[in-house]
C-alpha cells in the first residue's frame, strides 16, 4: 500500500494514513488513537503496542541510496568503510535475478525499488535462510540502564522477558506436558530407581513397564499421561527424576569405588605380609649363618655338600641309563613279537587264498562230473 501511494503523484502522508485506516481499521491488532496528535496509528505487536507517526513516510520510501555513492563507498581506500558497504545493494536498479518472494510481488531487473520493497526482499531472504537452516536464538537481557555490575532492574528484566516470549513459554510449559519420552528410553534411563522385583526379567511391555516405574516412584497421576508410545510429563518431573537418578548413580559409584579400594588394599596387605615373611626368613638365615660360619663341622659340611650333590647327580644319570637300557630291551622284544605276528598273518592269508582256490576247483570239478 505504501508503494502504491508513492506511485500516485498527488499522494500525501495524510492520504496514506486515511487509506490505511479504511482498509485495516477492523483488524484486532490495528488501533486508531482517539487524539492523533503524536501518532497516526498503532499496531499491537507480539512485544506490545507500538505507536507510529507517518510523517514523511512517502518521501523516505522514495529516497534510496544513490548508486554512485554506494559504488564509491564499496571501493573506498579505508578497509573498514569498504567492509561495511561490501554487501550493500544498488537501490535504483534491481541487481538480483527475478525471484518470487513471500511478501509482495517480485521485482524485475531494471525497475526502481523503494525502501519498502528492499526491506521486503531482505526479509524474504532472511526467512528463506531460517527455513533452510537450524537457527539457535540467544536472548540477551539488559539488567539495568546504567550498565553497572550487580544491579538488576526488576521491572526492566520482566518487561524484556515478556517481550521475548520467555514468560509465555514458561506459562505454556507449566500448563501442559512439555516433556515427552518414548517408553523404551524412559525404562532404560529410570529403571534403576525401582527395586529389582518391580519389573520381572524379560518383561517387554513398555507401557506397563512405565506405569510400574511411576507407581513405584509414587509420582502423582496428575503429573503425567501415558500415550500409545510415549509418556508425557509435566514441567519439573524430569528434573526430579534426574536428581534421583544422579543420587542412585552416585551410590553405585561409591559402592564400586569401595569394592575396588578394598580389593587393592587386600592385595597390598597380602604383598606386605609376603615381604614381612621374606624379611623374617632372611633374618633367620643370616642369624644362623653368623652362628655357624666359624664352626669347623659346618665348614666341612659346606665343602662336602657340593660333592654329595655331584654324586647324587651321577647316581641319577646311572639310573636313567639303566632305565633307558631296559626300555631298549623291551622295545627289541616288542619288535620281535611284532615280526612273529606279521609272519603268522601272512601265512594265514596264504592258506586262506589257497583254500579259496581249492574250493573253486572242487566246484568246477563237481559241475563237470554232473554234466558227464
CSV table of C-alpha atoms in Angstrom, one decimal:
chain,number,residue,atom,x,y,z
A,1,UNK,CA,0.0,0.0,0.0
A,2,UNK,CA,2.9,2.4,0.7
A,3,UNK,CA,4.4,1.6,-2.7
A,4,UNK,CA,1.1,2.3,-4.4
A,5,UNK,CA,0.8,5.7,-2.7
A,6,UNK,CA,4.3,6.5,-3.9
A,7,UNK,CA,3.3,5.9,-7.5
A,8,UNK,CA,0.3,8.3,-7.3
A,9,UNK,CA,1.6,11.9,-8.0
A,10,UNK,CA,-0.7,13.7,-5.5
A,11,UNK,CA,-0.5,11.3,-2.6
A,12,UNK,CA,0.5,12.6,0.8
A,13,UNK,CA,1.2,11.1,4.1
A,14,UNK,CA,-2.2,12.0,5.3
A,15,UNK,CA,-3.9,10.3,2.4
A,16,UNK,CA,-1.8,7.2,3.0
A,17,UNK,CA,-2.9,7.1,6.7
A,18,UNK,CA,-6.5,7.5,5.8
A,19,UNK,CA,-6.3,4.7,3.3
A,20,UNK,CA,-4.6,2.5,5.8
A,21,UNK,CA,-7.3,3.2,8.4
A,22,UNK,CA,-10.0,2.5,5.9
A,23,UNK,CA,-8.5,-0.9,5.0
A,24,UNK,CA,-7.2,-2.1,8.3
A,25,UNK,CA,-9.4,-0.5,10.9
A,26,UNK,CA,-11.3,-3.7,11.7
A,27,UNK,CA,-8.1,-5.7,12.3
A,28,UNK,CA,-7.7,-6.6,16.0
A,29,UNK,CA,-4.0,-5.6,16.0
A,30,UNK,CA,-4.6,-2.2,14.4
A,31,UNK,CA,-5.5,0.7,16.7
A,32,UNK,CA,-6.5,4.2,15.7
A,33,UNK,CA,-5.7,6.7,18.5
A,34,UNK,CA,-8.5,9.0,19.7
A,35,UNK,CA,-6.3,12.0,19.6
A,36,UNK,CA,-4.0,11.8,16.6
A,37,UNK,CA,-1.5,14.4,17.7
A,38,UNK,CA,1.7,12.4,18.3
A,39,UNK,CA,0.9,9.2,16.4
A,40,UNK,CA,-1.3,8.4,13.4
A,41,UNK,CA,-2.0,4.8,14.2
A,42,UNK,CA,-0.8,2.0,16.5
A,43,UNK,CA,-0.1,-1.7,16.0
A,44,UNK,CA,-0.1,-4.3,18.7
A,45,UNK,CA,3.0,-6.4,18.1
A,46,UNK,CA,4.0,-9.6,20.0
A,47,UNK,CA,6.2,-7.5,22.2
A,48,UNK,CA,3.4,-4.9,22.9
A,49,UNK,CA,1.8,-1.8,21.4
A,50,UNK,CA,3.8,0.5,19.2
A,51,UNK,CA,2.6,3.9,18.1
A,52,UNK,CA,3.6,5.1,14.6
A,53,UNK,CA,3.7,8.6,13.0
A,54,UNK,CA,3.5,8.6,9.2
A,55,UNK,CA,5.3,11.9,8.8
A,56,UNK,CA,7.5,12.0,5.6
A,57,UNK,CA,6.9,8.2,5.0
A,58,UNK,CA,6.3,8.7,1.3
A,59,UNK,CA,9.4,10.8,0.8
A,60,UNK,CA,11.6,8.5,2.9
A,61,UNK,CA,10.2,5.5,1.0
A,62,UNK,CA,11.3,7.1,-2.3
A,63,UNK,CA,14.7,8.0,-1.0
A,64,UNK,CA,17.0,5.1,-1.7
A,65,UNK,CA,20.8,5.3,-1.7
A,66,UNK,CA,22.5,6.8,-4.7
A,67,UNK,CA,24.2,4.2,-6.9
A,68,UNK,CA,27.3,6.3,-7.3
A,69,UNK,CA,27.6,6.8,-3.5
A,70,UNK,CA,27.2,3.0,-2.9
A,71,UNK,CA,29.8,2.2,-5.5
A,72,UNK,CA,32.2,4.9,-4.1
A,73,UNK,CA,31.9,3.5,-0.6
A,74,UNK,CA,32.4,-0.1,-1.7
A,75,UNK,CA,35.6,0.9,-3.4
A,76,UNK,CA,36.8,3.1,-0.6
A,77,UNK,CA,40.5,3.0,0.3
A,78,UNK,CA,39.6,2.7,4.0
A,79,UNK,CA,39.3,-1.0,4.7
A,80,UNK,CA,36.6,-0.5,7.5
A,81,UNK,CA,34.4,1.5,5.2
A,82,UNK,CA,34.7,-0.9,2.3
A,83,UNK,CA,33.9,-3.9,4.6
A,84,UNK,CA,30.8,-2.1,5.9
A,85,UNK,CA,29.4,-1.5,2.4
A,86,UNK,CA,30.6,-4.7,0.8
A,87,UNK,CA,27.2,-6.4,0.7
A,88,UNK,CA,25.2,-3.2,0.1
A,89,UNK,CA,22.7,-3.4,-2.8
A,90,UNK,CA,22.1,-0.8,-5.5
A,91,UNK,CA,18.6,0.6,-4.8
A,92,UNK,CA,17.8,2.2,-8.1
A,93,UNK,CA,18.2,-0.9,-10.2
A,94,UNK,CA,17.3,-4.5,-9.3
A,95,UNK,CA,20.7,-6.2,-9.3
A,96,UNK,CA,19.4,-9.6,-8.4
A,97,UNK,CA,17.7,-12.2,-10.5
A,98,UNK,CA,13.9,-12.4,-10.9
A,99,UNK,CA,12.6,-14.3,-7.9
A,100,UNK,CA,9.3,-14.8,-6.2
A,101,UNK,CA,9.1,-13.5,-2.6
A,102,UNK,CA,6.9,-14.3,0.2
A,103,UNK,CA,5.9,-10.7,0.8
A,104,UNK,CA,4.6,-8.9,-2.3
A,105,UNK,CA,5.3,-9.3,-6.0
A,106,UNK,CA,8.7,-10.0,-7.4
A,107,UNK,CA,11.0,-7.2,-8.6
A,108,UNK,CA,12.1,-7.3,-12.2
A,109,UNK,CA,15.5,-6.3,-13.4
A,110,UNK,CA,15.8,-2.6,-14.2
A,111,UNK,CA,12.8,-1.5,-12.1
A,112,UNK,CA,13.1,1.2,-9.4
A,113,UNK,CA,12.9,-0.3,-5.9
A,114,UNK,CA,11.6,1.6,-3.0
A,115,UNK,CA,12.9,1.3,0.6
A,116,UNK,CA,9.8,-0.9,1.4
A,117,UNK,CA,10.5,-3.2,-1.5
A,118,UNK,CA,14.1,-3.5,-0.5
A,119,UNK,CA,13.1,-4.3,3.1
A,120,UNK,CA,10.6,-7.0,1.9
A,121,UNK,CA,13.3,-8.6,-0.2
A,122,UNK,CA,15.8,-8.7,2.6
A,123,UNK,CA,13.1,-10.1,5.0
A,124,UNK,CA,12.2,-12.7,2.4
A,125,UNK,CA,15.8,-13.8,2.1
A,126,UNK,CA,16.2,-13.9,5.8
A,127,UNK,CA,13.0,-16.1,6.2
A,128,UNK,CA,14.3,-18.5,3.5
A,129,UNK,CA,17.6,-18.7,5.3
A,130,UNK,CA,15.9,-19.5,8.6
A,131,UNK,CA,13.7,-22.2,6.9
A,132,UNK,CA,16.8,-23.9,5.3
A,133,UNK,CA,18.9,-23.9,8.5
A,134,UNK,CA,18.5,-24.8,12.1
A,135,UNK,CA,19.0,-21.5,13.9
A,136,UNK,CA,19.6,-21.1,17.6
A,137,UNK,CA,18.5,-17.8,19.1
A,138,UNK,CA,20.3,-16.3,22.1
A,139,UNK,CA,18.1,-13.9,24.1
A,140,UNK,CA,20.1,-11.1,25.6
A,141,UNK,CA,18.7,-9.4,28.7
A,142,UNK,CA,19.8,-6.0,29.9
A,143,UNK,CA,19.9,-5.9,33.7
A,144,UNK,CA,19.9,-2.1,34.1
A,145,UNK,CA,20.2,1.1,32.0
A,146,UNK,CA,23.3,2.2,33.9
A,147,UNK,CA,25.4,-0.8,32.7
A,148,UNK,CA,26.6,-1.5,36.3
A,149,UNK,CA,27.6,-4.9,37.6
A,150,UNK,CA,25.5,-6.5,40.3
A,151,UNK,CA,22.5,-4.2,39.7
A,152,UNK,CA,19.2,-5.7,38.5
A,153,UNK,CA,16.2,-3.6,37.5
A,154,UNK,CA,13.3,-5.9,38.1
A,155,UNK,CA,10.6,-4.3,36.0
A,156,UNK,CA,13.1,-3.8,33.1
A,157,UNK,CA,14.1,-7.5,33.2
A,158,UNK,CA,10.5,-8.7,33.4
A,159,UNK,CA,9.4,-6.4,30.5
A,160,UNK,CA,12.2,-7.9,28.4
A,161,UNK,CA,11.3,-11.5,29.3
A,162,UNK,CA,7.7,-10.7,28.5
A,163,UNK,CA,8.6,-9.2,25.1
A,164,UNK,CA,10.9,-12.1,24.3
A,165,UNK,CA,8.1,-14.6,25.0
A,166,UNK,CA,10.0,-16.3,27.8
A,167,UNK,CA,7.2,-15.8,30.3
A,168,UNK,CA,4.6,-17.0,27.9
A,169,UNK,CA,6.7,-20.1,27.1
A,170,UNK,CA,7.1,-20.8,30.8
A,171,UNK,CA,3.3,-20.5,31.4
A,172,UNK,CA,2.6,-22.8,28.5
A,173,UNK,CA,5.1,-25.4,29.8
A,174,UNK,CA,3.5,-25.3,33.3
A,175,UNK,CA,0.0,-25.8,32.0
A,176,UNK,CA,0.9,-28.7,29.6
A,177,UNK,CA,3.2,-31.7,29.3
A,178,UNK,CA,6.3,-30.3,27.7
A,179,UNK,CA,8.4,-33.4,28.4
A,180,UNK,CA,7.7,-36.5,26.3
A,181,UNK,CA,9.8,-39.6,26.3
A,182,UNK,CA,9.4,-42.9,24.4
A,183,UNK,CA,8.7,-45.9,26.6
A,184,UNK,CA,12.0,-47.7,25.9
A,185,UNK,CA,14.1,-44.6,26.6
A,186,UNK,CA,12.2,-43.9,29.9
A,187,UNK,CA,12.7,-47.5,31.0
A,188,UNK,CA,16.4,-47.6,30.0
A,189,UNK,CA,17.0,-44.4,32.0
A,190,UNK,CA,14.9,-44.7,35.1
A,191,UNK,CA,14.5,-48.5,35.7
A,192,UNK,CA,17.4,-48.4,38.1
A,193,UNK,CA,15.4,-46.3,40.5
A,194,UNK,CA,13.0,-49.1,41.4
A,195,UNK,CA,13.5,-52.4,43.1
A,196,UNK,CA,14.5,-55.5,41.1
A,197,UNK,CA,11.2,-57.3,41.8
A,198,UNK,CA,9.1,-54.4,40.4
A,199,UNK,CA,9.8,-55.4,36.7
A,200,UNK,CA,10.3,-59.1,36.0
A,201,UNK,CA,13.3,-60.1,33.9
A,202,UNK,CA,12.4,-60.2,30.2
A,203,UNK,CA,9.3,-58.1,30.6
A,204,UNK,CA,8.8,-56.4,27.2
A,205,UNK,CA,5.5,-54.4,27.6
A,206,UNK,CA,6.8,-50.8,27.5
A,207,UNK,CA,3.5,-49.2,28.5
A,208,UNK,CA,3.0,-51.4,31.6
A,209,UNK,CA,6.7,-51.0,32.5
A,210,UNK,CA,6.4,-47.2,32.6
A,211,UNK,CA,3.2,-47.5,34.7
A,212,UNK,CA,5.0,-49.7,37.2
A,213,UNK,CA,8.0,-47.4,37.4
A,214,UNK,CA,5.9,-44.4,38.0
A,215,UNK,CA,3.8,-46.2,40.6
A,216,UNK,CA,6.9,-47.5,42.4
A,217,UNK,CA,8.3,-43.9,42.5
A,218,UNK,CA,4.9,-42.6,43.8
A,219,UNK,CA,4.6,-40.0,41.1
A,220,UNK,CA,1.3,-38.1,41.3
A,221,UNK,CA,-1.1,-39.2,38.5
A,222,UNK,CA,-1.8,-35.5,37.6
A,223,UNK,CA,1.8,-35.0,36.7
A,224,UNK,CA,1.9,-37.5,33.8
A,225,UNK,CA,-0.1,-39.0,30.9
A,226,UNK,CA,0.5,-42.4,29.2
A,227,UNK,CA,0.2,-42.3,25.4
A,228,UNK,CA,0.5,-45.1,22.8
A,229,UNK,CA,4.3,-44.9,22.5
A,230,UNK,CA,5.4,-42.1,24.8
A,231,UNK,CA,4.9,-40.9,28.4
A,232,UNK,CA,4.1,-37.2,28.8
A,233,UNK,CA,5.3,-35.4,31.9
A,234,UNK,CA,4.7,-32.0,33.4
A,235,UNK,CA,7.4,-29.5,33.9
A,236,UNK,CA,9.7,-30.4,36.8
A,237,UNK,CA,9.1,-34.2,36.8
A,238,UNK,CA,12.1,-34.9,34.6
A,239,UNK,CA,14.3,-32.7,36.8
A,240,UNK,CA,13.2,-34.6,40.0
A,241,UNK,CA,13.7,-38.0,38.3
A,242,UNK,CA,17.2,-36.9,37.1
A,243,UNK,CA,18.1,-35.8,40.6
A,244,UNK,CA,17.0,-39.2,42.0
A,245,UNK,CA,19.0,-40.9,39.2
A,246,UNK,CA,22.1,-38.9,40.0
A,247,UNK,CA,21.9,-39.9,43.6
A,248,UNK,CA,21.4,-43.5,42.7
A,249,UNK,CA,24.3,-43.4,40.3
A,250,UNK,CA,26.4,-41.7,43.0
A,251,UNK,CA,25.5,-44.5,45.4
A,252,UNK,CA,26.5,-47.2,42.8
A,253,UNK,CA,29.8,-45.4,42.1
A,254,UNK,CA,30.6,-45.2,45.8
A,255,UNK,CA,29.9,-48.9,46.2
A,256,UNK,CA,32.1,-49.7,43.2
A,257,UNK,CA,34.9,-47.5,44.5
A,258,UNK,CA,34.6,-49.2,47.9
A,259,UNK,CA,35.0,-52.7,46.3
A,260,UNK,CA,37.9,-51.5,44.2
A,261,UNK,CA,39.7,-49.9,47.1
A,262,UNK,CA,39.0,-52.9,49.3
A,263,UNK,CA,40.5,-55.2,46.7
A,264,UNK,CA,43.5,-53.0,46.2
A,265,UNK,CA,44.0,-52.7,50.0
A,266,UNK,CA,43.8,-56.5,50.5
A,267,UNK,CA,46.2,-57.1,47.6
A,268,UNK,CA,48.7,-54.6,49.0
A,269,UNK,CA,48.3,-56.1,52.5
A,270,UNK,CA,48.9,-59.6,51.2
A,271,UNK,CA,52.0,-58.4,49.4
A,272,UNK,CA,53.2,-56.7,52.6
A,273,UNK,CA,52.7,-59.9,54.5
A,274,UNK,CA,54.8,-61.8,51.9
A,275,UNK,CA,57.5,-59.1,52.2
A,276,UNK,CA,57.5,-59.4,56.0
A,277,UNK,CA,57.7,-63.2,55.8
A,278,UNK,CA,60.6,-63.0,53.4
A,279,UNK,CA,62.4,-60.5,55.6
A,280,UNK,CA,62.0,-62.8,58.6
A,281,UNK,CA,63.3,-65.8,56.7
A,282,UNK,CA,66.4,-63.7,55.6
A,283,UNK,CA,66.9,-62.6,59.2
A,284,UNK,CA,66.8,-66.2,60.5
A,285,UNK,CA,69.2,-67.4,57.8
A,286,UNK,CA,71.5,-64.6,58.4
A,287,UNK,CA,71.5,-65.2,62.2
A,288,UNK,CA,72.1,-68.9,61.6
A,289,UNK,CA,74.9,-68.2,59.2
A,290,UNK,CA,76.6,-65.8,61.7
A,291,UNK,CA,76.4,-68.5,64.4
A,292,UNK,CA,77.7,-71.4,62.2
A,293,UNK,CA,80.3,-69.7,60.0
A,294,UNK,CA,83.1,-70.3,62.5
A,295,UNK,CA,82.1,-73.9,63.3
A,296,UNK,CA,84.6,-76.4,61.7
A,297,UNK,CA,82.0,-79.1,61.2
A,298,UNK,CA,79.8,-76.6,59.3
A,299,UNK,CA,82.8,-75.6,57.1
A,300,UNK,CA,83.3,-79.3,56.4
A,301,UNK,CA,79.6,-79.8,55.6
A,302,UNK,CA,79.7,-76.7,53.3
A,303,UNK,CA,82.7,-78.3,51.4
A,304,UNK,CA,81.2,-81.8,51.2
A,305,UNK,CA,77.7,-80.9,50.3
A,306,UNK,CA,78.5,-79.9,46.6
A,307,UNK,CA,80.4,-83.2,46.3
A,308,UNK,CA,77.3,-85.0,47.6
A,309,UNK,CA,75.2,-83.3,45.0
A,310,UNK,CA,77.6,-84.3,42.2
A,311,UNK,CA,77.4,-87.9,43.5
A,312,UNK,CA,73.7,-87.8,43.6
A,313,UNK,CA,73.7,-86.4,40.0
A,314,UNK,CA,75.9,-89.3,38.9
A,315,UNK,CA,73.6,-91.8,40.5
A,316,UNK,CA,70.6,-90.3,38.9
A,317,UNK,CA,72.3,-90.4,35.5
A,318,UNK,CA,73.2,-94.1,36.0
A,319,UNK,CA,69.6,-94.8,37.0
A,320,UNK,CA,68.4,-93.1,33.9
A,321,UNK,CA,70.9,-95.0,31.7
A,322,UNK,CA,69.7,-98.3,33.3
A,323,UNK,CA,66.1,-97.4,32.7
A,324,UNK,CA,66.9,-96.5,29.1
A,325,UNK,CA,68.6,-99.8,28.5
A,326,UNK,CA,65.6,-101.6,30.0
A,327,UNK,CA,63.3,-99.7,27.6
A,328,UNK,CA,65.5,-100.6,24.7
A,329,UNK,CA,65.4,-104.3,25.6
A,330,UNK,CA,61.6,-104.1,25.9
A,331,UNK,CA,61.4,-102.4,22.5
A,332,UNK,CA,63.5,-105.1,20.8
A,333,UNK,CA,61.3,-107.8,22.4
A,334,UNK,CA,58.2,-106.0,21.2
A,335,UNK,CA,59.6,-105.6,17.7
A,336,UNK,CA,60.5,-109.4,17.6
A,337,UNK,CA,56.9,-110.2,18.7
A,338,UNK,CA,55.5,-107.9,16.1
A,339,UNK,CA,57.6,-109.6,13.4
A,340,UNK,CA,56.4,-113.0,14.5
A,341,UNK,CA,52.8,-111.9,14.4
A,342,UNK,CA,53.3,-110.4,10.9
A,343,UNK,CA,54.7,-113.7,9.6
A,344,UNK,CA,51.8,-115.6,11.0
A,345,UNK,CA,49.3,-113.2,9.5
A,346,UNK,CA,51.0,-113.7,6.1
A,347,UNK,CA,50.8,-117.5,6.5
A,348,UNK,CA,47.1,-117.3,7.3
A,349,UNK,CA,46.4,-115.1,4.3
A,350,UNK,CA,48.3,-117.6,2.1
A,351,UNK,CA,46.3,-120.5,3.5
A,352,UNK,CA,43.1,-118.6,3.0
A,353,UNK,CA,43.9,-117.8,-0.6
A,354,UNK,CA,44.9,-121.5,-1.2
A,355,UNK,CA,41.6,-122.6,0.4
A,356,UNK,CA,39.5,-120.4,-1.8
A,357,UNK,CA,41.3,-121.7,-4.9
A,358,UNK,CA,40.8,-125.3,-3.9
A,359,UNK,CA,37.1,-124.6,-3.2
A,360,UNK,CA,36.7,-123.1,-6.7
A,361,UNK,CA,38.4,-126.1,-8.3
A,362,UNK,CA,36.2,-128.5,-6.4
A,363,UNK,CA,33.2,-126.6,-7.6
A,364,UNK,CA,34.3,-126.7,-11.2
A,365,UNK,CA,35.1,-130.4,-10.9
A,366,UNK,CA,31.7,-131.1,-9.4
A,367,UNK,CA,29.9,-129.3,-12.3
A,368,UNK,CA,32.0,-131.2,-14.8
A,369,UNK,CA,31.1,-134.5,-13.3
A,370,UNK,CA,27.5,-133.6,-13.2
A,371,UNK,CA,27.5,-132.9,-16.9
A,372,UNK,CA,29.1,-136.2,-17.6
